Coordinates of C-alpha atoms in Angstrom, one line a residue:
X1 CA -13.8 -33.6 -8.1
X2 CA -16.1 -35.2 -5.6
X3 CA -18.6 -32.7 -4.2
X4 CA -18.7 -34.5 -0.9
X5 CA -15.1 -33.6 -0.4
X6 CA -15.4 -30.0 -1.5
X7 CA -18.4 -29.5 0.7
X8 CA -16.6 -30.6 3.8
X9 CA -13.9 -27.9 3.2
X10 CA -16.5 -25.4 2.1
X11 CA -14.3 -22.3 2.5
X12 CA -11.9 -23.3 -0.3
X13 CA -14.4 -22.4 -3.1
X14 CA -16.7 -20.2 -1.2
X15 CA -17.8 -16.7 -2.3
X16 CA -17.5 -14.4 0.7
X17 CA -19.5 -11.1 0.9
X18 CA -18.5 -8.5 3.5
X19 CA -21.3 -6.2 4.7
X20 CA -21.8 -3.6 7.4
X21 CA -25.3 -4.0 8.9
X22 CA -25.3 -0.3 9.7
X23 CA -24.9 0.7 6.0
X24 CA -26.6 -2.2 4.2
X25 CA -30.4 -1.7 4.6
X26 CA -32.6 0.1 7.1
X27 CA -35.6 -1.9 8.1
X28 CA -37.3 0.4 10.6
X29 CA -36.8 3.8 8.9
X30 CA -34.6 5.5 11.5
X31 CA -31.8 6.2 9.0
X32 CA -29.5 3.4 10.3
X33 CA -29.1 0.0 8.8
X34 CA -30.2 -3.0 10.9
X35 CA -30.7 -6.7 10.9
X36 CA -34.3 -6.4 9.9
X37 CA -33.3 -4.6 6.7
X38 CA -30.4 -6.9 6.0
X39 CA -32.6 -9.9 6.3
X40 CA -35.0 -8.6 3.7
X41 CA -32.1 -8.3 1.2
X42 CA -30.6 -11.8 1.6
X43 CA -32.2 -12.9 -1.6
X44 CA -30.1 -10.4 -3.5
X45 CA -27.0 -12.2 -2.1
X46 CA -28.5 -15.6 -2.9
X47 CA -29.2 -14.5 -6.6
X48 CA -25.7 -13.1 -6.8
X49 CA -24.3 -16.5 -5.8
X50 CA -22.8 -15.6 -2.4
X51 CA -22.2 -18.6 -0.1
X52 CA -20.8 -16.9 3.0
X53 CA -21.7 -13.5 4.5
X54 CA -19.0 -11.8 6.6
X55 CA -20.6 -9.3 9.1
X56 CA -18.5 -6.4 10.2
X57 CA -18.9 -5.6 14.0
X58 CA -22.5 -5.4 15.2
X59 CA -21.8 -5.2 18.9
X60 CA -22.6 -2.3 21.3
X61 CA -20.2 0.5 20.8
X62 CA -19.6 4.2 21.4
X63 CA -18.9 4.2 17.6
X64 CA -15.7 6.2 17.7
X65 CA -14.0 3.7 15.4
X66 CA -17.0 2.6 13.2
X67 CA -18.0 -0.2 15.6
X68 CA -14.5 -1.6 16.3
X69 CA -14.5 -0.1 19.8
X70 CA -16.7 -2.6 21.5
X71 CA -18.3 -2.4 25.0
X72 CA -20.1 -5.8 25.1
X73 CA -19.1 -8.9 23.1
X74 CA -22.4 -10.7 24.0
X75 CA -25.0 -8.4 22.6
X76 CA -26.2 -6.7 19.4
X77 CA -25.9 -2.9 19.3
X78 CA -29.5 -1.6 20.0
X79 CA -29.4 0.6 16.9
X80 CA -28.9 -2.5 14.7
X81 CA -31.6 -4.6 16.4
X82 CA -31.9 -7.3 19.0
X83 CA -30.6 -10.8 19.4
X84 CA -33.9 -11.9 18.1
X85 CA -33.3 -9.9 14.9
X86 CA -29.9 -11.5 14.6
X87 CA -31.3 -15.0 14.9
X88 CA -33.9 -14.2 12.2
X89 CA -31.1 -13.1 10.0
X90 CA -29.2 -16.3 10.6
X91 CA -32.2 -18.4 10.0
X92 CA -33.0 -16.7 6.7
X93 CA -29.4 -17.0 5.5
X94 CA -29.3 -20.7 6.4
X95 CA -32.6 -21.2 4.5
X96 CA -30.9 -19.8 1.4
X97 CA -27.8 -22.0 2.0
X98 CA -25.6 -19.1 3.0
X99 CA -23.2 -19.4 5.9
X100 CA -22.3 -16.4 8.1
X101 CA -19.1 -15.4 9.8
X102 CA -18.4 -12.3 11.9
X103 CA -15.6 -10.0 12.9
X104 CA -13.7 -11.2 15.9
X105 CA -12.2 -8.0 17.4
X106 CA -10.3 -9.1 20.5
X107 CA -7.2 -7.1 20.0
X108 CA -8.7 -4.5 22.2
X109 CA -11.9 -3.2 23.7
X110 CA -13.5 0.3 24.1
X111 CA -12.2 2.2 27.0
X112 CA -15.9 2.3 28.0
X113 CA -16.1 -1.5 28.3
X114 CA -16.9 -2.6 31.8
X115 CA -13.7 -4.7 31.9
X116 CA -11.5 -1.7 31.3
X117 CA -13.5 0.6 33.6
X118 CA -13.0 -2.0 36.4
X119 CA -9.3 -2.5 35.4
X120 CA -8.5 1.2 35.7
X121 CA -10.3 1.6 39.0
X122 CA -7.5 0.0 41.0
X123 CA -4.2 -1.7 40.5
X124 CA -5.6 -4.5 42.5
X125 CA -8.7 -5.0 40.2
X126 CA -9.3 -8.5 39.1
X127 CA -9.4 -7.2 35.5
X128 CA -6.1 -5.3 35.9
X129 CA -4.0 -7.9 34.1
X130 CA -6.6 -8.2 31.3
X131 CA -4.9 -5.1 29.8
X132 CA -1.2 -4.1 29.4
X133 CA 0.2 -1.5 31.9
X134 CA 3.5 0.1 32.6
X135 CA 4.9 2.7 35.0
X136 CA 6.8 4.3 32.1
X137 CA 5.9 3.9 28.5
X138 CA 8.3 2.0 26.2
X139 CA 10.0 4.0 23.4
X140 CA 7.6 4.2 20.5
X141 CA 8.4 2.9 17.0
X142 CA 6.7 5.4 14.7
X143 CA 6.1 2.6 12.2
X144 CA 4.0 0.8 14.9
X145 CA 1.4 3.6 15.1
X146 CA -1.5 2.3 13.0
X147 CA -3.3 5.7 12.7
X148 CA -0.5 8.3 12.4
X149 CA -3.0 11.1 11.6
X150 CA -4.6 10.6 15.0
X151 CA -2.0 9.1 17.3
X152 CA 1.7 9.6 18.0
X153 CA 2.2 7.0 20.7
X154 CA 1.3 3.5 21.6
X155 CA 0.9 4.3 25.3
X156 CA -1.7 6.5 27.1
X157 CA -1.4 7.8 30.7
X158 CA -4.3 6.8 33.0
X159 CA -4.5 9.5 35.7
X160 CA -6.7 7.4 38.0
X161 CA -4.2 4.5 38.4
X162 CA -1.0 6.4 37.6
X163 CA 0.2 4.0 34.9
X164 CA 0.3 3.9 31.1
X165 CA -1.9 1.4 29.2
X166 CA -0.9 0.0 25.8
X167 CA -3.0 0.7 22.6
X168 CA -1.9 -0.4 19.2
X169 CA -4.8 1.4 17.6
X170 CA -6.6 4.5 19.0
X171 CA -6.1 5.6 22.6
X172 CA -9.7 4.8 23.4
X173 CA -9.0 1.2 22.4
X174 CA -6.9 -0.3 25.2
X175 CA -5.3 -3.6 24.1
X176 CA -6.3 -6.8 25.7
X177 CA -3.6 -9.0 27.2
X178 CA -4.3 -12.3 25.3
X179 CA -1.3 -13.9 27.2
X180 CA -3.5 -13.9 30.3
X181 CA -5.3 -17.3 30.5
X182 CA -8.4 -15.6 31.8
X183 CA -8.6 -13.4 28.7
X184 CA -8.1 -16.4 26.4
X185 CA -10.8 -18.3 28.2
X186 CA -13.2 -15.4 27.9
X187 CA -12.5 -15.1 24.2
X188 CA -13.4 -18.8 23.7
X189 CA -16.7 -18.2 25.6
X190 CA -17.4 -15.3 23.2
X191 CA -16.7 -17.6 20.2
X192 CA -18.9 -20.4 21.7
X193 CA -21.8 -18.0 22.3
X194 CA -22.0 -16.8 18.8
X195 CA -21.3 -20.3 17.3
X196 CA -24.3 -21.6 19.2
X197 CA -26.4 -18.9 17.4
X198 CA -25.2 -20.2 14.1
X199 CA -21.9 -18.5 13.1
X200 CA -19.7 -20.7 10.9
X201 CA -16.5 -18.9 11.8
X202 CA -14.8 -15.5 12.4
X203 CA -12.7 -13.0 10.5
X204 CA -9.9 -12.2 12.9
X205 CA -8.9 -8.6 13.0
X206 CA -5.3 -7.6 12.7
X207 CA -3.9 -11.0 13.6
X208 CA -0.1 -10.0 13.9
X209 CA -1.0 -7.3 16.4
X210 CA -3.0 -9.8 18.4
X211 CA 0.0 -12.2 18.9
X212 CA 3.0 -9.9 19.0
X213 CA 3.7 -10.5 22.7
X214 CA 3.8 -6.9 23.9
X215 CA 3.3 -7.8 27.6
X216 CA 6.9 -9.0 27.7
X217 CA 8.2 -5.6 26.8
X218 CA 6.7 -3.7 29.7
X219 CA 9.0 -2.4 32.4
X220 CA 7.3 -4.4 35.1
X221 CA 7.7 -7.6 33.2
X222 CA 11.4 -7.0 32.7
X223 CA 11.9 -6.1 36.3
X224 CA 10.0 -9.1 37.5
X225 CA 12.0 -11.4 35.4
X226 CA 15.3 -9.8 36.5
X227 CA 14.2 -10.1 40.2
X228 CA 13.3 -13.8 39.6
X229 CA 16.8 -14.4 38.1
X230 CA 18.4 -12.6 41.0
X231 CA 16.3 -14.6 43.6
X232 CA 17.5 -17.8 42.0
X233 CA 21.2 -16.8 42.4
X234 CA 21.8 -15.2 39.0
X235 CA 23.4 -11.8 38.3
X236 CA 20.6 -9.7 36.8
X237 CA 23.2 -7.2 35.5
X238 CA 25.6 -9.7 34.1
X239 CA 22.7 -11.9 32.7
X240 CA 19.8 -9.8 31.5
X241 CA 16.4 -11.4 31.9
X242 CA 15.3 -13.3 28.8
X243 CA 12.0 -11.6 28.4
X244 CA 10.8 -13.8 25.5
X245 CA 11.8 -17.3 26.5
X246 CA 9.4 -17.6 29.4
X247 CA 6.4 -16.0 27.7
X248 CA 3.5 -18.2 26.7
X249 CA 3.8 -19.1 23.1
X250 CA 1.3 -16.6 21.7
X251 CA 0.6 -18.9 18.7
X252 CA -0.9 -21.3 21.3
X253 CA -3.7 -18.8 21.4
X254 CA -4.5 -19.3 17.7
X255 CA -4.1 -23.1 18.0
X256 CA -6.3 -23.3 21.0
X257 CA -8.9 -21.1 19.5
X258 CA -9.0 -23.2 16.3
X259 CA -9.1 -26.4 18.3
X260 CA -12.0 -25.1 20.4
X261 CA -14.0 -24.1 17.3
X262 CA -13.3 -27.5 15.7
X263 CA -14.7 -29.3 18.8
X264 CA -17.8 -27.2 18.6
X265 CA -18.2 -27.4 14.8
X266 CA -15.7 -29.3 12.7
X267 CA -16.6 -27.1 9.6
X268 CA -15.9 -23.8 11.4
X269 CA -13.1 -21.5 10.1
X270 CA -11.0 -18.5 10.8
X271 CA -10.3 -15.9 8.2
X272 CA -7.2 -13.9 9.2
X273 CA -6.1 -10.3 8.4
X274 CA -2.4 -11.0 8.2
X275 CA -0.6 -8.3 6.2
X276 CA 2.9 -9.7 6.2
X277 CA 5.5 -10.8 3.7
X278 CA 4.9 -14.4 2.6
X279 CA 7.7 -16.1 4.7
X280 CA 6.5 -14.4 7.9
X281 CA 2.8 -15.1 7.1
X282 CA 3.1 -18.9 6.8
X283 CA 3.4 -19.4 10.5
X284 CA -0.1 -17.9 11.0
X285 CA -1.5 -20.9 9.0
X286 CA 0.2 -23.1 11.6
X287 CA 3.1 -23.8 9.1
X288 CA 2.6 -27.2 7.6
X289 CA 0.0 -28.3 10.2
X290 CA -2.6 -25.8 9.2
X291 CA -4.0 -25.7 12.7
X292 CA -4.2 -21.9 13.3
X293 CA -5.8 -19.5 10.8
X294 CA -7.8 -21.3 8.1
X295 CA -7.5 -18.7 5.4
X296 CA -5.3 -15.6 5.2
X297 CA -5.8 -12.6 2.9
X298 CA -3.3 -12.2 0.1
X299 CA -2.3 -8.6 0.7
X300 CA 0.9 -9.0 -1.4
X301 CA -0.9 -10.2 -4.4
X302 CA -3.6 -7.5 -4.2
X303 CA -1.0 -4.8 -4.0
X304 CA 1.0 -6.2 -6.9
X305 CA -2.2 -6.4 -8.9
X306 CA -2.7 -2.7 -8.6
X307 CA 0.9 -2.0 -9.6
X308 CA 0.3 -4.1 -12.7
X309 CA -2.9 -2.2 -13.5
X310 CA -1.1 1.1 -13.1
X311 CA 1.7 -0.1 -15.5
X312 CA -0.7 -2.0 -17.8
X313 CA 1.6 -5.0 -17.3
X314 CA 0.8 -8.3 -15.6
X315 CA 4.4 -9.0 -14.5
X316 CA 4.1 -7.7 -10.9
X317 CA 1.2 -9.9 -10.2
X318 CA 2.7 -12.9 -12.1
X319 CA 5.9 -12.6 -10.0
X320 CA 3.9 -12.4 -6.8
X321 CA 1.9 -15.5 -7.7
X322 CA 5.1 -17.4 -8.5
X323 CA 6.6 -16.4 -5.1
X324 CA 3.4 -17.1 -3.1
X325 CA 3.9 -20.4 -1.1
X326 CA 1.3 -23.1 -1.0
X327 CA -0.8 -23.1 2.1
X328 CA -1.4 -26.2 4.2
X329 CA -3.6 -28.8 2.6
X330 CA -7.0 -27.7 3.9
X331 CA -6.1 -24.0 4.3
X332 CA -6.4 -21.4 1.6
X333 CA -5.7 -17.9 0.5
X334 CA -8.4 -15.2 0.4
X335 CA -8.2 -12.9 -2.6
X336 CA -9.8 -9.5 -2.9
X337 CA -9.9 -6.3 -4.9
X338 CA -11.2 -4.0 -2.2
X339 CA -11.9 -4.3 1.6
X340 CA -13.5 -2.0 4.2
X341 CA -10.2 -0.3 5.2
X342 CA -7.9 1.9 3.1
X343 CA -6.5 0.2 0.0
X344 CA -3.1 -0.4 1.7
X345 CA 0.0 -0.3 -0.5
X346 CA 2.4 -0.7 2.4
X347 CA 4.3 -3.7 1.0
X348 CA 5.4 -1.9 -2.1
X349 CA 8.5 0.4 -2.4
X350 CA 8.0 4.1 -2.2
X351 CA 8.5 4.4 -5.9
X352 CA 6.0 1.7 -6.7
X353 CA 3.4 3.2 -4.3
X354 CA 3.8 6.5 -6.0
X355 CA 3.1 4.9 -9.4
X356 CA -0.2 3.8 -8.0
X357 CA -1.0 7.1 -6.4
X358 CA -0.2 8.9 -9.7
X359 CA -2.5 6.5 -11.7
X360 CA -5.4 6.0 -9.3
X361 CA -5.3 8.6 -6.6
X362 CA -3.3 11.7 -7.5
X363 CA -5.2 14.1 -5.2
X364 CA -4.0 14.0 -1.6
X365 CA -7.6 13.8 -0.4
X366 CA -7.8 10.3 -2.1
X367 CA -4.8 9.0 -0.1
X368 CA -4.6 8.0 3.5
X369 CA -1.8 7.5 6.1
X370 CA 0.7 7.9 3.2
X371 CA 0.3 4.2 2.5
X372 CA -3.1 3.7 0.9
X373 CA -6.1 4.9 -1.1
X374 CA -9.6 5.6 0.1
X375 CA -11.3 5.0 -3.2
X376 CA -13.2 2.1 -4.8
X377 CA -12.2 0.4 -8.0
X378 CA -14.6 1.9 -10.5
X379 CA -13.5 5.5 -9.7
X380 CA -9.8 4.5 -9.7
X381 CA -10.3 3.1 -13.2
X382 CA -12.2 6.0 -14.5
X383 CA -15.4 4.0 -15.0
X384 CA -13.8 1.9 -17.8
X385 CA -16.1 -1.1 -17.7
X386 CA -13.8 -3.2 -19.9
X387 CA -11.1 -2.8 -17.3
X388 CA -13.4 -3.2 -14.3
X389 CA -14.9 -6.4 -15.6
X390 CA -11.4 -7.8 -16.4
X391 CA -10.3 -7.2 -12.8
X392 CA -13.3 -9.1 -11.4
X393 CA -12.7 -11.9 -13.8
X394 CA -9.2 -12.0 -12.5
X395 CA -10.4 -12.1 -8.9
X396 CA -12.6 -15.1 -9.5
X397 CA -10.0 -17.1 -11.5
X398 CA -7.0 -16.6 -9.2
X399 CA -6.1 -19.4 -6.7
X400 CA -7.9 -18.4 -3.5
X401 CA -11.3 -17.7 -2.1
X402 CA -12.8 -14.5 -3.5
X403 CA -14.0 -11.9 -1.0
X404 CA -16.3 -9.1 -2.1
X405 CA -17.0 -5.9 -0.2
X406 CA -20.6 -4.8 -0.3
X407 CA -21.5 -2.6 -3.3
X408 CA -18.6 -4.0 -5.4
X409 CA -21.1 -6.1 -7.4
X410 CA -22.7 -2.9 -8.8
X411 CA -19.6 -0.7 -9.0
X412 CA -20.3 1.7 -6.2
X413 CA -18.0 4.7 -5.8
X414 CA -16.8 6.6 -2.7
X415 CA -17.7 9.8 -0.8
X416 CA -14.4 11.7 -0.3
X417 CA -16.2 14.2 1.9
X418 CA -16.3 11.7 4.7
X419 CA -13.3 11.2 7.0
X420 CA -10.7 8.5 6.4
X421 CA -11.9 5.0 5.8
X422 CA -15.5 6.0 6.0
X423 CA -15.3 7.2 2.4
X424 CA -15.9 3.7 1.2
X425 CA -18.4 2.7 3.9
X426 CA -21.4 4.5 2.5
X427 CA -25.0 3.2 2.3
X428 CA -25.8 0.4 -0.1
X429 CA -27.6 1.6 -3.3
X430 CA -30.6 -0.5 -4.0
X431 CA -32.8 1.8 -6.2
X432 CA -32.5 5.2 -8.0
X433 CA -35.1 6.6 -5.6
X434 CA -35.2 8.2 -2.2
X435 CA -32.0 7.4 -0.2
X436 CA -31.1 4.9 -2.9
X437 CA -33.7 2.5 -1.4
X438 CA -31.5 2.2 1.7
X439 CA -33.9 3.9 4.1
X440 CA -37.4 5.4 4.2
X441 CA -36.1 8.1 6.6
X442 CA -35.7 11.7 5.7
X443 CA -32.4 12.2 3.9
X444 CA -31.1 14.5 6.7
X445 CA -31.6 11.6 9.2
X446 CA -29.2 9.2 7.5
X447 CA -26.4 8.4 9.8
X448 CA -24.0 7.8 6.9
X449 CA -24.3 10.1 3.8
X450 CA -24.8 8.6 0.4
X451 CA -22.4 8.8 -2.6
X452 CA -23.4 11.6 -4.9
X453 CA -22.7 12.5 -8.5
X454 CA -22.1 10.0 -11.3
X455 CA -21.7 7.1 -8.9
X456 CA -24.7 8.1 -6.8
X457 CA -27.8 5.8 -6.6
X458 CA -29.5 7.6 -9.5
X459 CA -26.8 6.1 -11.8
X460 CA -25.5 3.0 -9.9
X461 CA -28.0 0.7 -8.1
X462 CA -29.1 -2.9 -7.9
X463 CA -32.6 -2.7 -9.4
X464 CA -31.4 -1.1 -12.7
X465 CA -28.5 -3.5 -13.1
X466 CA -30.6 -6.5 -12.3
X467 CA -32.5 -5.7 -15.5
X468 CA -29.4 -4.9 -17.7
X469 CA -27.7 -8.1 -19.1
X470 CA -24.6 -6.1 -19.7
X471 CA -24.3 -4.6 -16.2
X472 CA -21.5 -5.2 -13.8
X473 CA -24.0 -7.0 -11.5
X474 CA -24.9 -9.5 -14.1
X475 CA -21.2 -10.0 -15.1
X476 CA -20.2 -10.8 -11.5
X477 CA -23.2 -13.1 -11.1
X478 CA -22.0 -15.0 -14.2
X479 CA -18.4 -15.1 -12.9
X480 CA -19.6 -16.6 -9.6
X481 CA -21.8 -19.1 -11.3
X482 CA -18.8 -20.3 -13.5
X483 CA -16.3 -20.2 -10.6
X484 CA -18.5 -22.4 -8.5
X485 CA -18.7 -24.9 -11.4
X486 CA -15.0 -25.0 -11.8
X487 CA -13.5 -26.6 -8.7
X488 CA -10.1 -26.8 -10.5
X489 CA -9.7 -23.1 -9.8
X490 CA -9.9 -23.6 -6.0
X491 CA -8.4 -27.0 -5.6
X492 CA -6.1 -27.5 -8.6
X493 CA -2.3 -27.3 -8.8
X494 CA -1.6 -23.7 -9.9
X495 CA 0.9 -22.5 -12.5
X496 CA 1.7 -19.2 -14.1
X497 CA 2.4 -19.6 -17.8
X498 CA 4.6 -17.7 -20.3
X499 CA 2.1 -16.0 -22.7
X500 CA 4.8 -14.4 -24.7
X501 CA 3.8 -11.0 -23.6
X502 CA 4.2 -9.6 -20.1
X503 CA 0.9 -7.6 -20.5
X504 CA -1.0 -10.9 -20.3
X505 CA -1.4 -13.0 -17.2
X506 CA -1.8 -16.6 -18.2
X507 CA -2.4 -19.3 -15.5
X508 CA -3.7 -22.8 -15.3
X509 CA -5.1 -25.1 -12.6
X510 CA -5.0 -28.9 -12.9
X511 CA -6.6 -31.6 -10.7
X512 CA -7.8 -35.1 -11.3
X513 CA -7.0 -34.9 -15.0
X514 CA -9.0 -31.7 -15.5
X515 CA -7.5 -28.4 -16.6
X516 CA -8.7 -24.8 -16.6
X517 CA -6.8 -22.0 -18.4
X518 CA -7.3 -18.3 -17.6
X519 CA -6.0 -15.4 -19.6
X520 CA -6.2 -11.7 -18.7
X521 CA -5.0 -8.7 -20.8
X522 CA -3.8 -5.8 -18.6
X523 CA -3.4 -3.5 -21.6
X524 CA -5.5 -1.3 -23.8
X525 CA -4.4 -3.1 -26.9
X526 CA -5.4 -6.3 -28.7
X527 CA -2.8 -9.0 -28.0
X528 CA -2.3 -12.4 -29.7
X529 CA -0.9 -15.0 -27.2
X530 CA 0.9 -18.2 -28.1
X531 CA 1.2 -20.7 -25.3
X532 CA 2.3 -24.3 -24.9
X533 CA 0.2 -26.4 -22.6
X534 CA 2.2 -29.3 -21.2
X535 CA 0.2 -32.6 -21.0
X536 CA -2.4 -31.5 -23.5
X537 CA -2.7 -32.2 -27.2
X538 CA -5.2 -32.4 -30.1
X539 CA -7.2 -35.0 -28.3
X540 CA -8.6 -32.2 -26.1
X541 CA -10.3 -29.0 -26.9
X542 CA -10.4 -25.8 -24.9
X543 CA -14.0 -24.6 -24.4
X544 CA -14.7 -21.0 -23.5
X545 CA -16.6 -20.7 -20.2
X546 CA -17.5 -17.0 -20.2
X547 CA -18.5 -16.8 -23.9
X548 CA -19.4 -19.3 -26.6
X549 CA -16.6 -20.8 -28.6
X550 CA -13.6 -23.1 -28.4
X551 CA -10.0 -23.3 -29.2
X552 CA -8.2 -26.3 -30.8
X553 CA -4.9 -27.5 -29.4
X554 CA -2.2 -28.6 -31.7
X555 CA -0.6 -32.1 -31.5
X556 CA 2.3 -30.4 -29.7
X557 CA 0.1 -28.7 -27.1
X558 CA 0.3 -25.2 -28.6
X559 CA -2.6 -22.7 -28.8
X560 CA -3.0 -19.2 -30.2
X561 CA -5.5 -16.9 -28.5
X562 CA -6.5 -13.3 -29.4
X563 CA -7.4 -11.1 -26.5
X564 CA -9.2 -7.8 -27.0
X565 CA -8.1 -4.7 -25.0
X566 CA -8.6 -5.6 -21.3
X567 CA -10.0 -9.0 -22.5
X568 CA -10.3 -12.1 -20.4
X569 CA -10.9 -15.8 -21.2
X570 CA -11.6 -18.8 -19.1
X571 CA -11.1 -22.1 -21.0
X572 CA -11.7 -25.7 -19.8
X573 CA -10.0 -28.6 -21.5
X574 CA -12.2 -31.6 -22.4
X575 CA -12.5 -34.2 -25.1
X576 CA -14.4 -32.8 -28.1
X577 CA -17.4 -35.1 -27.6
X578 CA -17.7 -34.0 -24.0
X579 CA -17.5 -30.2 -24.8
X580 CA -20.5 -28.3 -23.7
X581 CA -23.0 -26.6 -26.0
X582 CA -21.7 -23.4 -27.6
X583 CA -18.3 -24.9 -28.4
X584 CA -19.0 -25.1 -32.2
X585 CA -17.1 -21.9 -33.1
X586 CA -13.6 -23.2 -33.0
X587 CA -10.4 -21.1 -33.2
X588 CA -7.6 -22.9 -35.0
X589 CA -4.2 -23.1 -33.1
X590 CA -0.8 -23.6 -34.6

């Protein structure tokens, strides 16, 4: 493929790395990570092969929800540094060829935000309609409560103004009314501000909650529409107000946001957290137009992958990939093994979810909200490096842009002594020494405790793995290098193949006459696969990408490949005379 084209649509074969400034590196020795510390470790990300850093919220916050309760969208939280420190971070990343995106958390604000303080001061406040109010709360749907361990309602009574305000998340996070044009305009100003400082896009938090149109359901909205109908000569009782028809199309918000960003920077993108079934999710891309969210996380594929790992059978993931619709032309899926929240399993059946709980988190302390796990991959897989390496090989070969959560590259574990999601948001482990090299502060001054035990920094850290050619860090570095050199994986037409054994996931990607084949063994057993590759014959040879060697293709397009337990192979088709060095060990196929 032409690099000029792939560079224009950079997100389609990017490597995204999510980090929390507060837990990545402490540059001033106060026990809290900051931009100074993060800047000094950008070279680690450059050596790893990262092309895009995703920053979790770094704005001023009371920190009751790990930074997602924001009091000012235009500043850096003082404990993390200054705007000057942020600019230095951006400049250093740009110098290494790394783009930066940041969390766009505009579903809600903190109840300590000046907007909300002003909004609750009077029903006549200019900010009153920036939030969602009702004289009487609507009946709650228990499934709608995001944090059932902390909240039992979506409405909170405000004594000062005598009304209830809506909050999809915690009660101290009142929802913004994005249907209000003033709110939408303010959000674009926030985007524009940070884009002027160098951001290449935003990860949009909880997209479906942002656009679900809750303002239409308040009692006042219903009564106002009924009165409007009556004033126009209608019978409000005989003809109930149509609360949805006259609402602004909330997808206009996403379309307008994307259009604004494209005007400011045609290469800017939106990465959306859209945890919905595939048919419902497509509209968040903008359907066929692709003019809303640029990339959406594939939550369905991730959950089916874990079900397959629990069963040692690739079929659940294979079925999911066959069902997954193609995104619009320049849009893409984002694939991941782990993110910063609980490992949600909400799209599985109760029985399937229990299978994963039994396999990877049987203790109740490992589970969260009855729908997910608060563990990292290495601990779930019992430290089996064969299996761990296979999963990351799978991540980088699947169709989609791979997203890593900080610490995944070295196999960090979790700290189950911490509350909820914080279990996986522990300090980065750089060295085996004091505080894991995260901070020079006294250990008791660390804001976030380290992981201890066999996954603590004495055993799992960057500096040791950088020197070990067999480490997970060096394996993921190699996967990224090969992934970046195989544009077929990101751009090609994707097909799941029949490997003759459901324990093996076989898939191929084809574009411009080039083919890449990937095989992954989900089982603790050696398996011999026989496949037929349409359109290929003995005029081509399959060269291994991850190890030396090659496989011959029969005149009929058949190959036979042996996979060791939890083995993985990436193979690229080419004419024998064009095969790269190391392809002289040839496996015969029949």
